[in-house]
Each structure stands twice: as C-alpha cells, then as structure tokens.
C-alpha cells in the first residue's frame, strides 16, 4: 500500500515538472507585443524610422502606411528573433493605441 502511494506521488510530481517545463518553454518562444509612440523621421519602403532612431518593419499583411516626416505615431510591434522591430499596427498620434488586448504576433 505504501509503495503504491509513493509511485502515485512520483507520477504526479513528474507530470507537474513536465507541465511547468513546457509552459516555460512556450513562454520564452512567444514574442512580447509592445507599444511605442514617437515622431516619424522617415518612411522608406514601408519602414518607419522614429526620431529616436528606432526602425520598424511592417508585418506581412500590413498595408496603407500614410505617414510623413514629422507625424506623431503609435506602433504596436514585437521584436523578431533576428532583432528587427516588426509592427502589427500603427495609428496616428501619441499614445493612440492602448495596451489593452494586443494582436498576437504571427508564428515565426
């Protein structure tokens, strides 16, 4: 009887360890969506550069970028595994996108 309880406890402990490990691994792989506001210094080939030097490439499917130098903009973006800032959404004005429920980044 004691051996059975011990084996059950071992199995439960092992399942918990596997579950926690899988959760940590998937959390590390999912990029964090961020928001940044600033003033546009240039827009070239849909790449937006802000006056602070940060550059943002559009995610696939993002179209209709109509920004000009000097415009205020807010971008919802993530950092790709290669280190590029990829924006999912942009809106005119400072702090014009809320941190609410972000759009999930595409699978990499």
mmCIF file of N, CA and C in Angstrom:
data_model
loop_
_atom_site.group_PDB
_atom_site.id
_atom_site.type_symbol
_atom_site.label_atom_id
_atom_site.label_comp_id
_atom_site.label_asym_id
_atom_site.label_seq_id
_atom_site.Cartn_x
_atom_site.Cartn_y
_atom_site.Cartn_z
ATOM 1 N N UNK A 1 0.825 -1.187 0.000
ATOM 2 C CA UNK A 1 0.000 0.000 0.000
ATOM 3 C C UNK A 1 0.873 1.256 0.000
ATOM 4 N N UNK A 2 1.938 1.230 0.798
ATOM 5 C CA UNK A 2 2.831 2.381 0.888
ATOM 6 C C UNK A 2 3.574 2.593 -0.427
ATOM 7 N N UNK A 3 3.963 1.467 -1.082
ATOM 8 C CA UNK A 3 4.658 1.573 -2.364
ATOM 9 C C UNK A 3 3.751 2.180 -3.418
ATOM 10 N N UNK A 4 2.487 1.829 -3.429
ATOM 11 C CA UNK A 4 1.542 2.354 -4.406
ATOM 12 C C UNK A 4 1.400 3.859 -4.250
ATOM 13 N N UNK A 5 1.247 4.349 -3.033
ATOM 14 C CA UNK A 5 1.147 5.792 -2.785
ATOM 15 C C UNK A 5 2.419 6.510 -3.231
ATOM 16 N N UNK A 6 3.546 5.902 -2.953
ATOM 17 C CA UNK A 6 4.819 6.501 -3.344
ATOM 18 C C UNK A 6 4.908 6.609 -4.873
ATOM 19 N N UNK A 7 4.501 5.576 -5.604
ATOM 20 C CA UNK A 7 4.536 5.586 -7.067
ATOM 21 C C UNK A 7 3.555 6.609 -7.637
ATOM 22 N N UNK A 8 2.398 6.719 -7.035
ATOM 23 C CA UNK A 8 1.417 7.717 -7.476
ATOM 24 C C UNK A 8 1.988 9.122 -7.273
ATOM 25 N N UNK A 9 2.591 9.350 -6.128
ATOM 26 C CA UNK A 9 3.203 10.655 -5.838
ATOM 27 C C UNK A 9 4.330 10.959 -6.817
ATOM 28 N N UNK A 10 5.128 9.958 -7.160
ATOM 29 C CA UNK A 10 6.192 10.150 -8.148
ATOM 30 C C UNK A 10 5.614 10.529 -9.504
ATOM 31 N N UNK A 11 4.559 9.864 -9.933
ATOM 32 C CA UNK A 11 3.936 10.158 -11.229
ATOM 33 C C UNK A 11 3.363 11.573 -11.259
ATOM 34 N N UNK A 12 2.689 11.966 -10.201
ATOM 35 C CA UNK A 12 2.119 13.316 -10.132
ATOM 36 C C UNK A 12 3.229 14.363 -10.175
ATOM 37 N N UNK A 13 4.280 14.143 -9.427
ATOM 38 C CA UNK A 13 5.405 15.073 -9.411
ATOM 39 C C UNK A 13 6.030 15.192 -10.799
ATOM 40 N N UNK A 14 6.205 14.075 -11.472
ATOM 41 C CA UNK A 14 6.778 14.081 -12.814
ATOM 42 C C UNK A 14 5.889 14.838 -13.790
ATOM 43 N N UNK A 15 4.578 14.631 -13.713
ATOM 44 C CA UNK A 15 3.648 15.336 -14.596
ATOM 45 C C UNK A 15 3.683 16.851 -14.341
ATOM 46 N N UNK A 16 3.775 17.235 -13.088
ATOM 47 C CA UNK A 16 3.864 18.662 -12.753
ATOM 48 C C UNK A 16 5.144 19.264 -13.326
ATOM 49 N N UNK A 17 6.248 18.584 -13.186
ATOM 50 C CA UNK A 17 7.528 19.075 -13.710
ATOM 51 C C UNK A 17 7.469 19.207 -15.230
ATOM 52 N N UNK A 18 6.903 18.232 -15.902
ATOM 53 C CA UNK A 18 6.785 18.289 -17.362
ATOM 54 C C UNK A 18 5.893 19.452 -17.773
ATOM 55 N N UNK A 19 4.768 19.628 -17.090
ATOM 56 C CA UNK A 19 3.853 20.723 -17.408
ATOM 57 C C UNK A 19 4.471 22.089 -17.208
ATOM 58 N N UNK A 20 5.178 22.282 -16.110
ATOM 59 C CA UNK A 20 5.835 23.563 -15.842
ATOM 60 C C UNK A 20 6.930 23.819 -16.860
ATOM 61 N N UNK A 21 7.697 22.808 -17.190
ATOM 62 C CA UNK A 21 8.768 22.968 -18.185
ATOM 63 C C UNK A 21 8.205 23.358 -19.541
ATOM 64 N N UNK A 22 7.118 22.730 -19.946
ATOM 65 C CA UNK A 22 6.503 23.051 -21.236
ATOM 66 C C UNK A 22 5.961 24.486 -21.234
ATOM 67 N N UNK A 23 5.378 24.910 -20.132
ATOM 68 C CA UNK A 23 4.860 26.283 -20.043
ATOM 69 C C UNK A 23 5.977 27.308 -20.140
ATOM 70 N N UNK A 24 7.067 27.063 -19.474
ATOM 71 C CA UNK A 24 8.209 27.984 -19.507
ATOM 72 C C UNK A 24 8.794 28.036 -20.919
ATOM 73 N N UNK A 25 8.917 26.895 -21.560
ATOM 74 C CA UNK A 25 9.485 26.856 -22.909
ATOM 75 C C UNK A 25 8.603 27.611 -23.890
ATOM 76 N N UNK A 26 7.301 27.436 -23.824
ATOM 77 C CA UNK A 26 6.427 28.137 -24.765
ATOM 78 C C UNK A 26 6.389 29.628 -24.465
ATOM 79 N N UNK A 27 6.496 30.021 -23.227
ATOM 80 C CA UNK A 27 6.503 31.445 -22.877
ATOM 81 C C UNK A 27 7.756 32.125 -23.421
ATOM 82 N N UNK A 28 8.862 31.456 -23.424
ATOM 83 C CA UNK A 28 10.102 32.029 -23.937
ATOM 84 C C UNK A 28 10.049 32.201 -25.444
ATOM 85 N N UNK A 29 9.322 31.330 -26.135
ATOM 86 C CA UNK A 29 9.291 31.367 -27.582
ATOM 87 C C UNK A 29 8.299 32.399 -28.115
ATOM 88 N N UNK A 30 7.312 32.807 -27.325
ATOM 89 C CA UNK A 30 6.317 33.758 -27.803
ATOM 90 C C UNK A 30 6.847 35.182 -27.622
ATOM 91 N N UNK A 31 6.970 35.922 -28.723
ATOM 92 C CA UNK A 31 7.467 37.292 -28.589
ATOM 93 C C UNK A 31 6.462 38.179 -27.863
ATOM 94 N N UNK A 32 6.981 39.123 -27.129
ATOM 95 C CA UNK A 32 6.143 40.050 -26.388
ATOM 96 C C UNK A 32 5.746 41.216 -27.295
ATOM 97 N N UNK A 33 4.463 41.526 -27.318
ATOM 98 C CA UNK A 33 3.968 42.651 -28.095
ATOM 99 C C UNK A 33 4.138 43.917 -27.263
ATOM 100 N N UNK A 34 4.684 44.942 -27.894
ATOM 101 C CA UNK A 34 4.982 46.209 -27.220
ATOM 102 C C UNK A 34 4.322 47.363 -27.951
ATOM 103 N N UNK A 35 4.289 48.526 -27.294
ATOM 104 C CA UNK A 35 3.744 49.736 -27.905
ATOM 105 C C UNK A 35 4.773 50.846 -27.744
ATOM 106 N N UNK A 36 4.971 51.622 -28.819
ATOM 107 C CA UNK A 36 5.882 52.768 -28.769
ATOM 108 C C UNK A 36 5.287 53.917 -29.571
ATOM 109 N N UNK A 37 5.398 55.110 -29.000
ATOM 110 C CA UNK A 37 4.965 56.332 -29.685
ATOM 111 C C UNK A 37 6.174 57.190 -29.983
ATOM 112 N N UNK A 38 6.059 58.009 -31.014
ATOM 113 C CA UNK A 38 7.148 58.911 -31.348
ATOM 114 C C UNK A 38 6.825 59.748 -32.568
ATOM 115 N N UNK A 39 7.830 60.486 -33.007
ATOM 116 C CA UNK A 39 7.707 61.335 -34.178
ATOM 117 C C UNK A 39 8.458 60.688 -35.329
ATOM 118 N N UNK A 40 7.824 60.623 -36.486
ATOM 119 C CA UNK A 40 8.402 59.983 -37.664
ATOM 120 C C UNK A 40 9.529 60.847 -38.224
ATOM 121 N N UNK A 41 10.706 60.223 -38.432
ATOM 122 C CA UNK A 41 11.795 60.947 -39.090
ATOM 123 C C UNK A 41 11.865 60.578 -40.565
ATOM 124 N N UNK A 42 11.411 59.347 -40.914
ATOM 125 C CA UNK A 42 11.352 58.958 -42.328
ATOM 126 C C UNK A 42 10.497 57.712 -42.498
ATOM 127 N N UNK A 43 9.981 57.547 -43.718
ATOM 128 C CA UNK A 43 9.277 56.335 -44.130
ATOM 129 C C UNK A 43 9.851 55.949 -45.483
ATOM 130 N N UNK A 44 10.521 54.795 -45.535
ATOM 131 C CA UNK A 44 11.137 54.321 -46.759
ATOM 132 C C UNK A 44 10.773 52.863 -46.961
ATOM 133 N N UNK A 45 10.156 52.544 -48.110
ATOM 134 C CA UNK A 45 9.738 51.159 -48.405
ATOM 135 C C UNK A 45 8.934 50.566 -47.247
ATOM 136 N N UNK A 46 8.016 51.344 -46.697
ATOM 137 C CA UNK A 46 7.150 50.966 -45.576
ATOM 138 C C UNK A 46 7.885 50.790 -44.253
ATOM 139 N N UNK A 47 9.192 51.039 -44.218
ATOM 140 C CA UNK A 47 9.920 51.032 -42.959
ATOM 141 C C UNK A 47 9.733 52.405 -42.310
ATOM 142 N N UNK A 48 9.318 52.394 -41.056
ATOM 143 C CA UNK A 48 9.119 53.636 -40.319
ATOM 144 C C UNK A 48 10.310 53.835 -39.387
ATOM 145 N N UNK A 49 10.935 54.991 -39.483
ATOM 146 C CA UNK A 49 12.023 55.344 -38.572
ATOM 147 C C UNK A 49 11.545 56.510 -37.723
ATOM 148 N N UNK A 50 11.696 56.358 -36.404
ATOM 149 C CA UNK A 50 11.318 57.431 -35.491
ATOM 150 C C UNK A 50 12.530 58.312 -35.199
ATOM 151 N N UNK A 51 12.259 59.509 -34.669
ATOM 152 C CA UNK A 51 13.342 60.449 -34.371
ATOM 153 C C UNK A 51 14.328 59.907 -33.349
ATOM 154 N N UNK A 52 13.900 58.953 -32.503
ATOM 155 C CA UNK A 52 14.823 58.366 -31.526
ATOM 156 C C UNK A 52 15.740 57.311 -32.153
ATOM 157 N N UNK A 53 15.574 57.074 -33.472
ATOM 158 C CA UNK A 53 16.433 56.129 -34.191
ATOM 159 C C UNK A 53 15.854 54.734 -34.342
ATOM 160 N N UNK A 54 14.798 54.420 -33.619
ATOM 161 C CA UNK A 54 14.198 53.090 -33.739
ATOM 162 C C UNK A 54 13.541 52.931 -35.105
ATOM 163 N N UNK A 55 13.736 51.734 -35.694
ATOM 164 C CA UNK A 55 13.176 51.438 -37.011
ATOM 165 C C UNK A 55 12.184 50.291 -36.882
ATOM 166 N N UNK A 56 11.139 50.343 -37.689
ATOM 167 C CA UNK A 56 10.070 49.355 -37.627
ATOM 168 C C UNK A 56 9.705 48.900 -39.034
ATOM 169 N N UNK A 57 9.713 47.587 -39.235
ATOM 170 C CA UNK A 57 9.305 46.975 -40.497
ATOM 171 C C UNK A 57 7.858 46.515 -40.345
ATOM 172 N N UNK A 58 7.049 46.595 -41.414
ATOM 173 C CA UNK A 58 5.670 46.116 -41.304
ATOM 174 C C UNK A 58 5.601 44.591 -41.308
ATOM 175 N N UNK A 59 4.676 44.054 -40.541
ATOM 176 C CA UNK A 59 4.399 42.619 -40.599
ATOM 177 C C UNK A 59 3.730 42.334 -41.938
ATOM 178 N N UNK A 60 3.803 41.103 -42.383
ATOM 179 C CA UNK A 60 3.133 40.775 -43.645
ATOM 180 C C UNK A 60 1.645 41.041 -43.486
ATOM 181 N N UNK A 61 1.069 41.645 -44.500
ATOM 182 C CA UNK A 61 -0.344 41.972 -44.460
ATOM 183 C C UNK A 61 -0.643 43.395 -44.013
ATOM 184 N N UNK A 62 0.341 44.091 -43.446
ATOM 185 C CA UNK A 62 0.133 45.482 -43.047
ATOM 186 C C UNK A 62 0.280 46.351 -44.282
ATOM 187 N N UNK A 63 -0.762 47.121 -44.578
ATOM 188 C CA UNK A 63 -0.755 47.952 -45.784
ATOM 189 C C UNK A 63 -1.276 49.340 -45.458
ATOM 190 N N UNK A 64 -1.161 50.225 -46.435
ATOM 191 C CA UNK A 64 -1.753 51.552 -46.314
ATOM 192 C C UNK A 64 -1.069 52.467 -45.333
ATOM 193 N N UNK A 65 0.261 52.463 -45.330
ATOM 194 C CA UNK A 65 1.002 53.344 -44.433
ATOM 195 C C UNK A 65 1.055 54.720 -45.073
ATOM 196 N N UNK A 66 0.408 55.680 -44.443
ATOM 197 C CA UNK A 66 0.389 57.034 -44.996
ATOM 198 C C UNK A 66 0.921 58.017 -43.963
ATOM 199 N N UNK A 67 2.191 57.847 -43.637
ATOM 200 C CA UNK A 67 2.850 58.724 -42.667
ATOM 201 C C UNK A 67 3.902 59.559 -43.377
ATOM 202 N N UNK A 68 4.166 60.723 -42.807
ATOM 203 C CA UNK A 68 5.202 61.593 -43.343
ATOM 204 C C UNK A 68 6.106 62.056 -42.219
ATOM 205 N N UNK A 69 7.260 62.566 -42.596
ATOM 206 C CA UNK A 69 8.211 63.104 -41.632
ATOM 207 C C UNK A 69 7.499 64.151 -40.774
ATOM 208 N N UNK A 70 7.701 64.039 -39.452
ATOM 209 C CA UNK A 70 7.109 64.982 -38.510
ATOM 210 C C UNK A 70 5.790 64.525 -37.912
ATOM 211 N N UNK A 71 5.172 63.479 -38.493
ATOM 212 C CA UNK A 71 3.913 62.955 -37.949
ATOM 213 C C UNK A 71 4.168 62.252 -36.621
ATOM 214 N N UNK A 72 3.226 62.362 -35.696
ATOM 215 C CA UNK A 72 3.259 61.578 -34.460
ATOM 216 C C UNK A 72 2.565 60.256 -34.736
ATOM 217 N N UNK A 73 3.098 59.185 -34.189
ATOM 218 C CA UNK A 73 2.556 57.859 -34.460
ATOM 219 C C UNK A 73 2.724 56.963 -33.236
ATOM 220 N N UNK A 74 1.844 55.998 -33.113
ATOM 221 C CA UNK A 74 1.973 54.945 -32.108
ATOM 222 C C UNK A 74 1.978 53.615 -32.845
ATOM 223 N N UNK A 75 2.930 52.751 -32.490
ATOM 224 C CA UNK A 75 3.102 51.457 -33.156
ATOM 225 C C UNK A 75 2.937 50.316 -32.151
ATOM 226 N N UNK A 76 2.228 49.280 -32.574
ATOM 227 C CA UNK A 76 2.157 48.036 -31.807
ATOM 228 C C UNK A 76 3.086 47.079 -32.538
ATOM 229 N N UNK A 77 4.113 46.570 -31.856
ATOM 230 C CA UNK A 77 5.162 45.797 -32.531
ATOM 231 C C UNK A 77 5.702 44.693 -31.639
ATOM 232 N N UNK A 78 6.503 43.846 -32.234
ATOM 233 C CA UNK A 78 7.257 42.840 -31.492
ATOM 234 C C UNK A 78 8.660 42.794 -32.077
ATOM 235 N N UNK A 79 9.585 42.242 -31.321
ATOM 236 C CA UNK A 79 10.959 42.090 -31.786
ATOM 237 C C UNK A 79 11.115 40.673 -32.319
ATOM 238 N N UNK A 80 11.509 40.571 -33.588
ATOM 239 C CA UNK A 80 11.666 39.261 -34.226
ATOM 240 C C UNK A 80 12.905 38.559 -33.663
ATOM 241 N N UNK A 81 13.019 37.248 -33.885
ATOM 242 C CA UNK A 81 14.216 36.533 -33.425
ATOM 243 C C UNK A 81 15.514 37.115 -33.989
ATOM 244 N N UNK A 82 15.431 37.776 -35.157
ATOM 245 C CA UNK A 82 16.640 38.374 -35.740
ATOM 246 C C UNK A 82 16.898 39.785 -35.195
ATOM 247 N N UNK A 83 16.012 40.259 -34.303
ATOM 248 C CA UNK A 83 16.237 41.558 -33.666
ATOM 249 C C UNK A 83 15.535 42.729 -34.332
ATOM 250 N N UNK A 84 14.755 42.483 -35.385
ATOM 251 C CA UNK A 84 14.045 43.569 -36.050
ATOM 252 C C UNK A 84 12.742 43.877 -35.315
ATOM 253 N N UNK A 85 12.378 45.167 -35.294
ATOM 254 C CA UNK A 85 11.085 45.583 -34.762
ATOM 255 C C UNK A 85 10.060 45.430 -35.876
ATOM 256 N N UNK A 86 9.074 44.573 -35.671
ATOM 257 C CA UNK A 86 8.042 44.302 -36.670
ATOM 258 C C UNK A 86 6.726 44.870 -36.156
ATOM 259 N N UNK A 87 6.169 45.875 -36.874
ATOM 260 C CA UNK A 87 4.928 46.447 -36.375
ATOM 261 C C UNK A 87 3.714 45.756 -36.964
ATOM 262 N N UNK A 88 2.737 45.545 -36.096
ATOM 263 C CA UNK A 88 1.488 44.886 -36.446
ATOM 264 C C UNK A 88 0.400 45.904 -36.727
ATOM 265 N N UNK A 89 0.554 47.082 -36.135
ATOM 266 C CA UNK A 89 -0.479 48.105 -36.230
ATOM 267 C C UNK A 89 0.170 49.461 -35.993
ATOM 268 N N UNK A 90 -0.289 50.480 -36.706
ATOM 269 C CA UNK A 90 0.166 51.839 -36.433
ATOM 270 C C UNK A 90 -1.047 52.756 -36.466
ATOM 271 N N UNK A 91 -1.009 53.790 -35.629
ATOM 272 C CA UNK A 91 -2.114 54.740 -35.557
ATOM 273 C C UNK A 91 -1.540 56.134 -35.386
ATOM 274 N N UNK A 92 -2.153 57.132 -36.019
ATOM 275 C CA UNK A 92 -1.658 58.491 -35.870
ATOM 276 C C UNK A 92 -1.846 58.991 -34.435
ATOM 277 N N UNK A 93 -0.881 59.793 -33.982
ATOM 278 C CA UNK A 93 -0.968 60.394 -32.654
ATOM 279 C C UNK A 93 -0.169 59.646 -31.614
ATOM 280 N N UNK A 94 0.190 60.361 -30.554
ATOM 281 C CA UNK A 94 0.943 59.787 -29.438
ATOM 282 C C UNK A 94 -0.031 59.056 -28.518
ATOM 283 N N UNK A 95 0.347 57.873 -28.098
ATOM 284 C CA UNK A 95 -0.453 57.034 -27.195
ATOM 285 C C UNK A 95 -1.850 56.768 -27.742
ATOM 286 N N UNK A 96 -1.959 56.617 -29.055
ATOM 287 C CA UNK A 96 -3.261 56.391 -29.678
ATOM 288 C C UNK A 96 -3.680 54.919 -29.697
ATOM 289 N N UNK A 97 -2.781 54.015 -29.344
ATOM 290 C CA UNK A 97 -3.120 52.602 -29.190
ATOM 291 C C UNK A 97 -3.013 52.259 -27.714
ATOM 292 N N UNK A 98 -4.007 51.571 -27.198
ATOM 293 C CA UNK A 98 -3.949 51.203 -25.782
ATOM 294 C C UNK A 98 -3.230 49.870 -25.640
ATOM 295 N N UNK A 99 -2.774 49.614 -24.446
ATOM 296 C CA UNK A 99 -2.071 48.358 -24.158
ATOM 297 C C UNK A 99 -3.056 47.222 -23.981
ATOM 298 N N UNK A 100 -4.348 47.493 -24.025
ATOM 299 C CA UNK A 100 -5.415 46.506 -23.850
ATOM 300 C C UNK A 100 -5.109 45.123 -24.362
ATOM 301 N N UNK A 101 -5.936 44.575 -25.175
ATOM 302 C CA UNK A 101 -5.741 43.238 -25.725
ATOM 303 C C UNK A 101 -4.948 43.352 -27.008
ATOM 304 N N UNK A 102 -3.657 43.007 -26.991
ATOM 305 C CA UNK A 102 -2.833 43.168 -28.179
ATOM 306 C C UNK A 102 -3.123 42.101 -29.227
ATOM 307 N N UNK A 103 -2.795 42.452 -30.441
ATOM 308 C CA UNK A 103 -2.845 41.492 -31.542
ATOM 309 C C UNK A 103 -1.663 40.550 -31.338
ATOM 310 N N UNK A 104 -1.885 39.267 -31.510
ATOM 311 C CA UNK A 104 -0.795 38.296 -31.351
ATOM 312 C C UNK A 104 0.146 38.379 -32.538
ATOM 313 N N UNK A 105 1.443 38.296 -32.287
ATOM 314 C CA UNK A 105 2.377 38.278 -33.410
ATOM 315 C C UNK A 105 2.228 36.989 -34.190
ATOM 316 N N UNK A 106 2.565 37.028 -35.474
ATOM 317 C CA UNK A 106 2.479 35.803 -36.272
ATOM 318 C C UNK A 106 3.505 34.785 -35.817
ATOM 319 N N UNK A 107 3.257 33.530 -36.158
ATOM 320 C CA UNK A 107 4.230 32.473 -35.831
ATOM 321 C C UNK A 107 5.500 32.717 -36.599
ATOM 322 N N UNK A 108 6.623 32.492 -35.927
ATOM 323 C CA UNK A 108 7.924 32.700 -36.578
ATOM 324 C C UNK A 108 8.511 31.381 -36.970
#
